[in-house]
mmCIF file of C-alpha atoms in Angstrom:
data_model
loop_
_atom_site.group_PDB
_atom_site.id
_atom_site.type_symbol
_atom_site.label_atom_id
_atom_site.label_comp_id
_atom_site.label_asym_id
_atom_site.label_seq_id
_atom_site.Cartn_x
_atom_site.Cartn_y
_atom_site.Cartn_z
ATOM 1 C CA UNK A 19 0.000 0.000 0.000
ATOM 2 C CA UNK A 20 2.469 2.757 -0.999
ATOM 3 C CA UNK A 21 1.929 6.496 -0.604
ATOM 4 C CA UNK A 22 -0.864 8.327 -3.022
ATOM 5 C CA UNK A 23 -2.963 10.612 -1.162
ATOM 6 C CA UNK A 24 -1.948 13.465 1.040
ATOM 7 C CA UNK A 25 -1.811 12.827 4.773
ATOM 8 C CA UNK A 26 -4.398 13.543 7.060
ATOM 9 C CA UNK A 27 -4.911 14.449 10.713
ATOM 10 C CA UNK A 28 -7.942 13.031 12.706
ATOM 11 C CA UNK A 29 -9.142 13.036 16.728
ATOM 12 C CA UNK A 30 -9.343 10.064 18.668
ATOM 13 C CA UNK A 31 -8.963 9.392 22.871
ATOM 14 C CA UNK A 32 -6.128 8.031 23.681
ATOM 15 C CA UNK A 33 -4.068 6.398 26.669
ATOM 16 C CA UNK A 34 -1.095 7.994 27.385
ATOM 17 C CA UNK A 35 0.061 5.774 30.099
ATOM 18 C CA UNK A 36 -0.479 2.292 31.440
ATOM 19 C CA UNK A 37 -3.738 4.415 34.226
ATOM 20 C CA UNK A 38 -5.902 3.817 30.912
ATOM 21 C CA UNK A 39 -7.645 7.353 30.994
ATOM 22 C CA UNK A 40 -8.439 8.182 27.835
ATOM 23 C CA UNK A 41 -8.381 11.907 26.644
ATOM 24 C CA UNK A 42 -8.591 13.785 22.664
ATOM 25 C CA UNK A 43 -5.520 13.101 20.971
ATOM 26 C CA UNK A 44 -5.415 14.610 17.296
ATOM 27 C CA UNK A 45 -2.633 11.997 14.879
ATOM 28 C CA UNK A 46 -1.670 11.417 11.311
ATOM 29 C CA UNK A 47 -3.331 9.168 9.874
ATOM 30 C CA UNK A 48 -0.903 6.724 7.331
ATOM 31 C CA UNK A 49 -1.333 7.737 3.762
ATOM 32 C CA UNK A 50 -3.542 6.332 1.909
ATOM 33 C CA UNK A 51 -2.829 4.228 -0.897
ATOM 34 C CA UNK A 52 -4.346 2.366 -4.114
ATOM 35 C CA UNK A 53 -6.253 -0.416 -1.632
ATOM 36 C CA UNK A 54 -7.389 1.733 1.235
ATOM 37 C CA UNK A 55 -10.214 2.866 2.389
ATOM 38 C CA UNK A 56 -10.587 6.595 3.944
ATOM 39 C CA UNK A 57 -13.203 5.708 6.453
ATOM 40 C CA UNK A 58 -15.366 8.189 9.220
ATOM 41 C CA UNK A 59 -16.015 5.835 12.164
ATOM 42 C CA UNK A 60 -19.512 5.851 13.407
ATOM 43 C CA UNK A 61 -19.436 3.348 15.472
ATOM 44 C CA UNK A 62 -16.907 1.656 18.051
ATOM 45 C CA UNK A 63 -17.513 -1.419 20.541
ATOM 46 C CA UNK A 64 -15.163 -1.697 23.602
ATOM 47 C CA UNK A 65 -13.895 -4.894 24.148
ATOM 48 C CA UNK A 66 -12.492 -6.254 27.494
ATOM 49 C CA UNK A 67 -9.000 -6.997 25.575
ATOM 50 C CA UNK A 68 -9.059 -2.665 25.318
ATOM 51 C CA UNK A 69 -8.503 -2.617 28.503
ATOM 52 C CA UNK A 70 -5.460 -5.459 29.103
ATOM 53 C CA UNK A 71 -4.006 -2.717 26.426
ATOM 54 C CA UNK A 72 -4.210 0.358 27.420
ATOM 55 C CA UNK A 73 -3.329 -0.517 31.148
ATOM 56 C CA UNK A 74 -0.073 -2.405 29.726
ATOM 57 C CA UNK A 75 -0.837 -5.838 31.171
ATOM 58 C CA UNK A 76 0.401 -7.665 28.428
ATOM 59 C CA UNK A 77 3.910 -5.556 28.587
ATOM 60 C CA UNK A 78 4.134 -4.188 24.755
ATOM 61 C CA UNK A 79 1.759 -1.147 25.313
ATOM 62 C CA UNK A 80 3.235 1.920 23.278
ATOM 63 C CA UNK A 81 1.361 5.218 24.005
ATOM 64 C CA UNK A 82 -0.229 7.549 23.005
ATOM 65 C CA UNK A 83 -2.437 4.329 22.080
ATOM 66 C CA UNK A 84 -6.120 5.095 20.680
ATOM 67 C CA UNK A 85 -7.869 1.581 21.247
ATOM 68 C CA UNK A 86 -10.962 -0.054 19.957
ATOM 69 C CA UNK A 87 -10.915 -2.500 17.196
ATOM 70 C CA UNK A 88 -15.052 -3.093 16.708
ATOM 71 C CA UNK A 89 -15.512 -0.568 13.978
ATOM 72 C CA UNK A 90 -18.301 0.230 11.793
ATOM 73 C CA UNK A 91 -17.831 3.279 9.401
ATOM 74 C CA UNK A 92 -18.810 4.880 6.100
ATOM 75 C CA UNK A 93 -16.111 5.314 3.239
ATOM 76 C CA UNK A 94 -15.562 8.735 2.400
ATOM 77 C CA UNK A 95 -12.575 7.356 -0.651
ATOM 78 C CA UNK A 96 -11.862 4.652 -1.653
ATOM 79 C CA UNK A 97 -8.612 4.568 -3.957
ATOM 80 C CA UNK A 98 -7.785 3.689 -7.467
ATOM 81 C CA UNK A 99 -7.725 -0.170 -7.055
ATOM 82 C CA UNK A 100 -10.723 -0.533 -4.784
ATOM 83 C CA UNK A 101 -12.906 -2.776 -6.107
ATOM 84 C CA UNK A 102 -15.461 -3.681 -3.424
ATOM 85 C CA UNK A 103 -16.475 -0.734 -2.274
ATOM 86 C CA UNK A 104 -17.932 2.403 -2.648
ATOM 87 C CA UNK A 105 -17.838 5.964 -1.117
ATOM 88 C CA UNK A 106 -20.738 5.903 0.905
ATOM 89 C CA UNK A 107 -21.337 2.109 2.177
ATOM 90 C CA UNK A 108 -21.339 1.161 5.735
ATOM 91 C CA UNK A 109 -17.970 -1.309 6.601
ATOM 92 C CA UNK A 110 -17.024 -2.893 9.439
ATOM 93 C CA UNK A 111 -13.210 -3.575 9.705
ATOM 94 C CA UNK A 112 -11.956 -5.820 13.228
ATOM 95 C CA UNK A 113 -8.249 -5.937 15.332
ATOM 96 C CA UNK A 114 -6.011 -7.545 11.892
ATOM 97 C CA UNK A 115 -5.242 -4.618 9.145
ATOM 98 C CA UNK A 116 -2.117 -5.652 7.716
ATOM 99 C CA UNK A 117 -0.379 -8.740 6.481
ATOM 100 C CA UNK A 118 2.693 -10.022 4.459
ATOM 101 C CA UNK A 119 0.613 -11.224 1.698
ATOM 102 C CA UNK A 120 2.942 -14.306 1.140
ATOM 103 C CA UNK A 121 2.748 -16.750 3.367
ATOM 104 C CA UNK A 122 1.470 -19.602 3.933
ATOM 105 C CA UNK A 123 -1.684 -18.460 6.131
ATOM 106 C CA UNK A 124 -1.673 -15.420 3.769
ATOM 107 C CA UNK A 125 -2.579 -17.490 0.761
ATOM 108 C CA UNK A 126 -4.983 -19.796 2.360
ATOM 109 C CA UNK A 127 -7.267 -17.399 3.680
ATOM 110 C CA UNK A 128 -5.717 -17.028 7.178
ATOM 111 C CA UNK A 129 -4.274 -13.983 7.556
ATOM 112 C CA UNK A 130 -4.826 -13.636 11.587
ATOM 113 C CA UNK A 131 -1.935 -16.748 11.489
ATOM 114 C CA UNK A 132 0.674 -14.634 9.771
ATOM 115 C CA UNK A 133 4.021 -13.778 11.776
ATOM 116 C CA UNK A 134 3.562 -10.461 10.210
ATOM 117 C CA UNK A 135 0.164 -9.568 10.747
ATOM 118 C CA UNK A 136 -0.958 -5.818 11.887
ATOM 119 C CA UNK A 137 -2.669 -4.869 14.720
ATOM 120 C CA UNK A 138 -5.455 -1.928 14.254
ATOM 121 C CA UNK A 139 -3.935 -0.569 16.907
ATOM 122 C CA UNK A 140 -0.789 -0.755 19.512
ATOM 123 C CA UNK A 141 0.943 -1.492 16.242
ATOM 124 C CA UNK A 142 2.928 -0.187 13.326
ATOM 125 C CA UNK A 143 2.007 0.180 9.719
ATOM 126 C CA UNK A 144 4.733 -0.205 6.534
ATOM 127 C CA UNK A 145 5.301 2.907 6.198
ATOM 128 C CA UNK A 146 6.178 3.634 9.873
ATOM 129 C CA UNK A 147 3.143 5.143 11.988
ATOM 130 C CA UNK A 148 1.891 3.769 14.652
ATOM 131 C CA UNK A 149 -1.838 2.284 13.958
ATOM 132 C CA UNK A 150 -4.436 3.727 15.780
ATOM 133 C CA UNK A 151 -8.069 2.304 16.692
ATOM 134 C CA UNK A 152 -11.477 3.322 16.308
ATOM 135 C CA UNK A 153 -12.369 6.065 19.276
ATOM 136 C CA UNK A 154 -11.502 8.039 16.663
ATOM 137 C CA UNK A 155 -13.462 10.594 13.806
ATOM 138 C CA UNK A 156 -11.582 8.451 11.217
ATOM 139 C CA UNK A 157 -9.271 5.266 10.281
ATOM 140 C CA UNK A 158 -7.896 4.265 6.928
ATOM 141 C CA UNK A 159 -7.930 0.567 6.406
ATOM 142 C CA UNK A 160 -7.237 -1.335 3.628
ATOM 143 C CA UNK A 161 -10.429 -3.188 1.271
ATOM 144 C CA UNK A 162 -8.986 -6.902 2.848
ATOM 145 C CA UNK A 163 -9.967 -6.057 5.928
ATOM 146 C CA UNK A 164 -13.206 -4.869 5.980
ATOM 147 C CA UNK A 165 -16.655 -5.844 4.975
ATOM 148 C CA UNK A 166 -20.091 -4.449 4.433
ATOM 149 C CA UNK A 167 -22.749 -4.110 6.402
ATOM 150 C CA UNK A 168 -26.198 -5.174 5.041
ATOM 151 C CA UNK A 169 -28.768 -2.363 5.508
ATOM 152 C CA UNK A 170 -31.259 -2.753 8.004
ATOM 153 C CA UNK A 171 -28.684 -3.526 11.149
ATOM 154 C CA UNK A 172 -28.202 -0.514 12.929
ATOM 155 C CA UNK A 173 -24.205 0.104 13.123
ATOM 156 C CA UNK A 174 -24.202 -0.342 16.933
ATOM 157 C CA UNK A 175 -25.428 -3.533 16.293
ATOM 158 C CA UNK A 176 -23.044 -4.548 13.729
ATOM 159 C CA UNK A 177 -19.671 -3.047 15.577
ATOM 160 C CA UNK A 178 -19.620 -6.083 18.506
ATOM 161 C CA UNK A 179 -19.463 -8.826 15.383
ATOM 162 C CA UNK A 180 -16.384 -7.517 14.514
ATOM 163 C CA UNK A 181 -14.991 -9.153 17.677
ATOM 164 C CA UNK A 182 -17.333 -10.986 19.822
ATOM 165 C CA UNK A 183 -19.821 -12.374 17.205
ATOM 166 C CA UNK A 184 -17.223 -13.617 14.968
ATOM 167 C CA UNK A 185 -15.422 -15.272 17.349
ATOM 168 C CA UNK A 186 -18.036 -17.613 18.660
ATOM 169 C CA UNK A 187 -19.829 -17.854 14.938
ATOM 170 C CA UNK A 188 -16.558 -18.798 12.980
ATOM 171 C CA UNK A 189 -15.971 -22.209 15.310
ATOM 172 C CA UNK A 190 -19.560 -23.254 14.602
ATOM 173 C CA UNK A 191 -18.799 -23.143 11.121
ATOM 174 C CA UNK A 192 -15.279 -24.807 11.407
ATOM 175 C CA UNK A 193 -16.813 -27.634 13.047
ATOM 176 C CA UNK A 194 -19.659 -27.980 11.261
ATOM 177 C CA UNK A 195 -22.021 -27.166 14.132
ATOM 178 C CA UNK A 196 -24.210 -24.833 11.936
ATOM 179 C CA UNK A 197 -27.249 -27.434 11.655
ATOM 180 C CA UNK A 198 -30.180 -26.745 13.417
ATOM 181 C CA UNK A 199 -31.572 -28.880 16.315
ATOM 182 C CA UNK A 200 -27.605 -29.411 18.112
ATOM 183 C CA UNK A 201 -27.400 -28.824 21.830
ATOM 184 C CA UNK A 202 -24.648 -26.213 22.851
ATOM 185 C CA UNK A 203 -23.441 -25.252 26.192
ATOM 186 C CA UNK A 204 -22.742 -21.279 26.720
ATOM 187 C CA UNK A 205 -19.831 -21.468 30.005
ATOM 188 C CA UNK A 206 -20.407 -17.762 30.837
ATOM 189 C CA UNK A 207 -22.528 -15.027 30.515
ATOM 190 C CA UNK A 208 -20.664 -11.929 29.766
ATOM 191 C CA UNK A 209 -19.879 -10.250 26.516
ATOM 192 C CA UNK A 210 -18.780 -12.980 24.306
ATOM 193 C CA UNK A 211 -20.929 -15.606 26.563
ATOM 194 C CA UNK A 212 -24.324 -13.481 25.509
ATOM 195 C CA UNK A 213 -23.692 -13.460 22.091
ATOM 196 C CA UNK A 214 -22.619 -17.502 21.949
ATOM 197 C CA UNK A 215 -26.405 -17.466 23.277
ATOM 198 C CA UNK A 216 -27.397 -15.110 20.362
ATOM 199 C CA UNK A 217 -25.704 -17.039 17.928
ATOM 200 C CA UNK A 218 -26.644 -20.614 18.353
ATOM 201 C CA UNK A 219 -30.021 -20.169 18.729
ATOM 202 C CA UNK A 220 -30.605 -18.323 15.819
ATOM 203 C CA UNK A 221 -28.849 -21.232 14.148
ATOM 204 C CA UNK A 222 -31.802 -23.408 15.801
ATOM 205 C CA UNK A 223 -29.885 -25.269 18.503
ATOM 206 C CA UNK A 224 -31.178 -25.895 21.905
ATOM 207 C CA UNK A 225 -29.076 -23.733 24.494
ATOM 208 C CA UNK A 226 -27.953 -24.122 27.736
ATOM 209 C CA UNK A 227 -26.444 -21.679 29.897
ATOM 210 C CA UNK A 228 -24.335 -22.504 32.642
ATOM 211 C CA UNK A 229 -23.009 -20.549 35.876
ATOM 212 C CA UNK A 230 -21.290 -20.697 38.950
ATOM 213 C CA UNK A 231 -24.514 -19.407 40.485
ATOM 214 C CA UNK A 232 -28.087 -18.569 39.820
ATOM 215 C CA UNK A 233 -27.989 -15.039 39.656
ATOM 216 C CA UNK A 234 -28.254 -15.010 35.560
ATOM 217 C CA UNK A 235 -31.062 -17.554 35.530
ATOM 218 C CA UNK A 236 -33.871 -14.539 34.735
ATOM 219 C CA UNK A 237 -31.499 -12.689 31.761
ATOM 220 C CA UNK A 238 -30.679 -15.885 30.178
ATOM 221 C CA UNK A 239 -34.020 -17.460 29.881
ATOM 222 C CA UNK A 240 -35.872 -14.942 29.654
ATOM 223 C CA UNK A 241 -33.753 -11.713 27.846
ATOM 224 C CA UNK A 242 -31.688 -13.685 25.975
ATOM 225 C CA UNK A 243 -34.161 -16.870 25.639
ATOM 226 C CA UNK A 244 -31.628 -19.511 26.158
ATOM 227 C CA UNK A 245 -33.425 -22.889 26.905
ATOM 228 C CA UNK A 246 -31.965 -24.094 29.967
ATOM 229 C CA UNK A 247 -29.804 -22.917 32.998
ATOM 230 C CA UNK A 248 -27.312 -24.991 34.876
ATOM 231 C CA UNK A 249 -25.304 -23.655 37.858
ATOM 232 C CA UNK A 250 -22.241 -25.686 38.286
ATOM 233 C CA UNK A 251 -22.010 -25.977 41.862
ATOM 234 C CA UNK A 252 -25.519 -28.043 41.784
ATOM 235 C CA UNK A 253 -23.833 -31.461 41.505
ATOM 236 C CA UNK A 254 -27.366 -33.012 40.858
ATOM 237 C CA UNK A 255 -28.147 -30.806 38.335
ATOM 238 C CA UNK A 256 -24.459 -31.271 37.277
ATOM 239 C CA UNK A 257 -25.141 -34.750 37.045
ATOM 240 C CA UNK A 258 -28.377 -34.925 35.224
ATOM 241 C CA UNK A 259 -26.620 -32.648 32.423
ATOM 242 C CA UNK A 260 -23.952 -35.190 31.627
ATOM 243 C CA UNK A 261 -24.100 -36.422 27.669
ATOM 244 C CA UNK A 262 -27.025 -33.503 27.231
ATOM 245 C CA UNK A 263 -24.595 -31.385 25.043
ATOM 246 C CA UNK A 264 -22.856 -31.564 21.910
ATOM 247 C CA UNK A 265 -20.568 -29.136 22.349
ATOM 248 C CA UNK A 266 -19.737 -26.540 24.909
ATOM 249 C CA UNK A 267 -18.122 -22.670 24.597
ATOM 250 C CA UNK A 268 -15.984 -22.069 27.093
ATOM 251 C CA UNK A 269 -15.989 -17.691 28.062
ATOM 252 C CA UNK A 270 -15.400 -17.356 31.575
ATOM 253 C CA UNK A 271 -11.926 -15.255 31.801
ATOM 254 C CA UNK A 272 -10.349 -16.365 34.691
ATOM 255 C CA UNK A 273 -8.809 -19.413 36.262
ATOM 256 C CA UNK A 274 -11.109 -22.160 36.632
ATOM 257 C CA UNK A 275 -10.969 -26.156 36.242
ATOM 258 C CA UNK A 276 -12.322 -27.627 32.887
ATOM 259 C CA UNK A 277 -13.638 -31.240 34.428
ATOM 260 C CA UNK A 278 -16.429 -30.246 35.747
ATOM 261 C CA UNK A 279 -17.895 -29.657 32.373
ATOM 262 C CA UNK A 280 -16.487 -32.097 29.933
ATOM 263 C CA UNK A 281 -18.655 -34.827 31.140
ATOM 264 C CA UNK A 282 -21.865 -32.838 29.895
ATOM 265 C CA UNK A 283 -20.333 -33.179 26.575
ATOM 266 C CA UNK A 284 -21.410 -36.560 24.533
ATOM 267 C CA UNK A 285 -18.077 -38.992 23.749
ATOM 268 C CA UNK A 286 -16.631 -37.045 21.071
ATOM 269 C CA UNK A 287 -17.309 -33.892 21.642
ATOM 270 C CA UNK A 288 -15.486 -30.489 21.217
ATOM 271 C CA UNK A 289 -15.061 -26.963 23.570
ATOM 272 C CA UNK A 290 -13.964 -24.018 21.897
ATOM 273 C CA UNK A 291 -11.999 -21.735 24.470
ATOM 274 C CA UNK A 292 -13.405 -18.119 23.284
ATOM 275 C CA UNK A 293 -10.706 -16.170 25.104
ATOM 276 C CA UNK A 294 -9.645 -12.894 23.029
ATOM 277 C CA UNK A 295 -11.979 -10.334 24.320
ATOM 278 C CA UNK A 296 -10.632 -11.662 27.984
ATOM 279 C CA UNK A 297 -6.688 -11.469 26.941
ATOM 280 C CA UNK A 298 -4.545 -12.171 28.409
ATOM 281 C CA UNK A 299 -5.900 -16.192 28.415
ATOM 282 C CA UNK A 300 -6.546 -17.230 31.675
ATOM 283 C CA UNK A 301 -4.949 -20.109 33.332
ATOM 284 C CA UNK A 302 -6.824 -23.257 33.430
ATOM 285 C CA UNK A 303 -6.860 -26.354 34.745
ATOM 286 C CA UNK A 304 -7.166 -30.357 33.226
ATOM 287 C CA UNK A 305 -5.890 -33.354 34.008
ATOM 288 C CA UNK A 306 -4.465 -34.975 30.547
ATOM 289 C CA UNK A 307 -6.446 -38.253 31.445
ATOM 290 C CA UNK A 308 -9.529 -37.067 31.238
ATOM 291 C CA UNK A 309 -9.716 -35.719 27.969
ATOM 292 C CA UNK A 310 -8.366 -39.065 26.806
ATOM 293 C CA UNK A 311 -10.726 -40.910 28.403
ATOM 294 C CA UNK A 312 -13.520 -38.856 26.720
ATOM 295 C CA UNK A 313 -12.297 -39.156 23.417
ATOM 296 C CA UNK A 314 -12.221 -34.888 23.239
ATOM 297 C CA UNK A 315 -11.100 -32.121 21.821
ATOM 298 C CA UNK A 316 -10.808 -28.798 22.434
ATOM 299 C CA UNK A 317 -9.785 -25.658 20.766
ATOM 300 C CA UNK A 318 -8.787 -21.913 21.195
ATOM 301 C CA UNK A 319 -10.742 -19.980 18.619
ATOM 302 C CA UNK A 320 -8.603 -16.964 17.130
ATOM 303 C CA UNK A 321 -9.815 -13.398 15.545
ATOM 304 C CA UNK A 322 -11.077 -13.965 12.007
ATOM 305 C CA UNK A 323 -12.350 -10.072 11.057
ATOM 306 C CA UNK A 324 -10.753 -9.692 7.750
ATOM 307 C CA UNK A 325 -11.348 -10.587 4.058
ATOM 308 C CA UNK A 326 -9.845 -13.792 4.469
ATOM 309 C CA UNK A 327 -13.267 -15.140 6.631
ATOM 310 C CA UNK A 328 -15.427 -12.138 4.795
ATOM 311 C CA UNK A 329 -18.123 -14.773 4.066
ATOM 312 C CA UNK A 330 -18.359 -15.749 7.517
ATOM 313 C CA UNK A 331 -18.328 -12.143 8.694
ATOM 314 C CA UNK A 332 -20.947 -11.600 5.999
ATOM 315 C CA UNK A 333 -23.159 -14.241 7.334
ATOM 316 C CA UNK A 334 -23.118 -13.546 11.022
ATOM 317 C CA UNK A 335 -24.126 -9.942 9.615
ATOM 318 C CA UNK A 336 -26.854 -11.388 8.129
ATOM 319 C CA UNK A 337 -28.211 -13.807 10.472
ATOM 320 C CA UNK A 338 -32.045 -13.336 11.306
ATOM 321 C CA UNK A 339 -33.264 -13.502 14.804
ATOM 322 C CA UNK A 340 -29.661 -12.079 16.345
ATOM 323 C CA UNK A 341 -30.434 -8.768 18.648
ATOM 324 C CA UNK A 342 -27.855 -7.814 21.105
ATOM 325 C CA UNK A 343 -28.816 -5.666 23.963
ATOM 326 C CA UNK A 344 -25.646 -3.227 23.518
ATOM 327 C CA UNK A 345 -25.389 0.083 25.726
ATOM 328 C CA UNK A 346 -24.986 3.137 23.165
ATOM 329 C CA UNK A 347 -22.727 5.960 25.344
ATOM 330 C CA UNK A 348 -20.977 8.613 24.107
ATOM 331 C CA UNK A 349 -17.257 9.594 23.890
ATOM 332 C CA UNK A 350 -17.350 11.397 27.149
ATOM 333 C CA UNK A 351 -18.550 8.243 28.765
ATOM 334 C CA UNK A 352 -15.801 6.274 27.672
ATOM 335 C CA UNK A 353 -13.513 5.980 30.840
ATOM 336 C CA UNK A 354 -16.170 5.236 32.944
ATOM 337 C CA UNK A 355 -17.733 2.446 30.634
ATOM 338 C CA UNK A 356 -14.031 1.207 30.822
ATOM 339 C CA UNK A 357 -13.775 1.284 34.533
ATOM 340 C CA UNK A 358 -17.469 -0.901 34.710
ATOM 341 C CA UNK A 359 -16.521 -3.157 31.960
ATOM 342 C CA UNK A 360 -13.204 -4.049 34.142
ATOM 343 C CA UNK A 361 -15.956 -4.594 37.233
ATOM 344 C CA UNK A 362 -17.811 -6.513 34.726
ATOM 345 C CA UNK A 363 -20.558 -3.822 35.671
ATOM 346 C CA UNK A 364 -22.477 -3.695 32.390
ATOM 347 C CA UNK A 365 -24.965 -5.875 30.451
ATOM 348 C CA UNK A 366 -23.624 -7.131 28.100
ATOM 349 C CA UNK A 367 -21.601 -4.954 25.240
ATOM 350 C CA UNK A 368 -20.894 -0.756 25.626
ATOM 351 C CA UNK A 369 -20.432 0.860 22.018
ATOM 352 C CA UNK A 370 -19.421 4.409 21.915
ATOM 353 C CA UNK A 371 -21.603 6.630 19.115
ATOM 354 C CA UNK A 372 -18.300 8.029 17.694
ATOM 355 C CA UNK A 373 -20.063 9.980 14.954
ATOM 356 C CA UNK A 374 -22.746 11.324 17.723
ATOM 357 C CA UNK A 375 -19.508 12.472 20.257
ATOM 358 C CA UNK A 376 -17.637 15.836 20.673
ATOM 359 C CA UNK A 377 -14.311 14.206 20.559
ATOM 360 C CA UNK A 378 -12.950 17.285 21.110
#
């Protein structure tokens, strides 16, 4: 993506240090080139992995760091070898925008693999800057990573799919757990764990949520209309459960044990670990013998928000029946959403109205 266009200057809110406090922040953008996208946000979820970043807990933080990689946007220019998009539509672009192009996972679709990859933010670009996320009036991104969004879903609906709903729809298909009439287990009901719910039973499976307590019973059967509630710590409803799934998502981000739950999980069954809006991974727990004995197989399920998996972005886009009960704030609320998110003080997804802020 070499150098066409001049550069331009946007506002975001950025971290300056590992506190996390966001404040306006006004950045070149990276030139544009013959692939990329000029882009006005609109949209922006916040995920929990924002906040592992901007607070440095992973050790790499470089500031001033604009986070948020749930974006939904309108192209303002698109440039001379853009073929997919016009100024004008509505994209959604997720945490990979760059890649080498030539190997391997490159060339088979599976660009989040490659040693090279780009971060959207935390990260720098080819031609030197530092990439910057979507708190911000605009991004440029390039027409691999992005796709469109189909009229008729509201952009704060869309932006969480670029990270949450993607990562718990792309296993189903990889497994070929699409079918209707399965039986899934949802391990935890926060934001990935509420759209896992979302997901599979607009797919037509029978859903079962399942918590260390009995405090979620109400939201999940009723708001989110799973089909059953189990709270671990009942061993007899523990033990009436085993075999009753065919698969089970794991969400919960912190240390726990995995045995209790494997047994609820027919002989051959499969777990996918849906840790990356919790990063770091937490620390778990299984003795090797037990997965042998069961004949299972588990999994840790990987971003897949760029053009590589664009047809399974496109159809969780799509998807009828999926309505997430998001919290629309402004830019102004943003350090306090962060501060409840890190309580886990919200139900179930914040997205900031970019477009609707005064990010100055």
């Amino acid at each position: 993506m070499g150098s066409l266009e001049k550069e331009r200057t946007t506002m975001g809110w950025a971290a300056r240090d590992p506190s996390g406090v966001l404040s306006p922040y006004t950045y070149s953008l990276r030139n544009t080139g013959p692939e990329d996208l000029y882009i006005k946000v609109l949209s922006c979820g916040i995920c929990h992995s924002d906040i592992h970043q901007i607070k440095n807990d992973l050790g790499m933080s470089h500031y001033p760091m604009v986070p948020g990689h749930e974006v939904v946007g309108e192209v303002l220019e698109v440039g001379s070898e853009v073929t997919k998009y016009r100024v004008g539509d509505r994209v959604g672009t997720g945490i990979v925008v760059g890649c080498c192009r030539s190997c391997g996972p490159c060339n088979s679709d599976q660009e989040q693999y490659c040693n090279k990859k780009i971060w959207n933010y935390n990260d720098v670009y080819t031609d030197g800057k530092p990439t910057q996320g979507g708190f911000a009036g605009e991004i440029v991104v390039g027409q691999r990573f992005v796709v469109k969004i189909p009229d008729g879903l509201e952009s704060e609906q869309a932006a969480p799919l670029m990270c949450a709903g993607v990562t718990v729809y792309s296993p189903l298909v990889r497994f070929g757990l699409k079918q209707s009439g399965l039986r899934g287990g949802i391990l935890g009901l926060g934001g990935v764990g509420h759209m896992g719910v979302k997901i599979a039973k607009a797919m037509g499976h029978h859903v079962t949520v399942i918590s260390s307590s009995d405090k979620k019973r109400t939201e999940a059967l009723e708001h989110l209309s799973a089909d059953a509630y189990l709270v671990s710590s009942d061993e007899n409803g523990m033990k009436e459960a085993i075999d009753s799934l065919d698969y089970i998502f794991d969400t919960i981000p912190v240390v726990h044990p995995l045995e209790p739950y494997l047994g609820l999980v027919e002989a051959r069954w499969e777990a996918d670990l849906d840790w990356w809006s919790s990063m770091p991974p937490p620390s778990i727990y299984l003795f090797p013998w037990v997965m042998l004995g069961e004949g299972s197989q588990s999994t840790g399920e990987f971003h897949r928000e760029h053009e590589g998996k664009q047809r399974e972005d496109a159809e969780v886009l799509q998807r009828k029946g999926i309505d997430f009960p998001d919290r629309v704030i402004k830019m102004n609320y943003v350090n306090t959403a962060l501060e409840r998110l890190e309580k886990n003080d919200v139900r179930y997804r914040f997205v900031v109205d970019v477009v609707g802020s005064k990010l100055d």
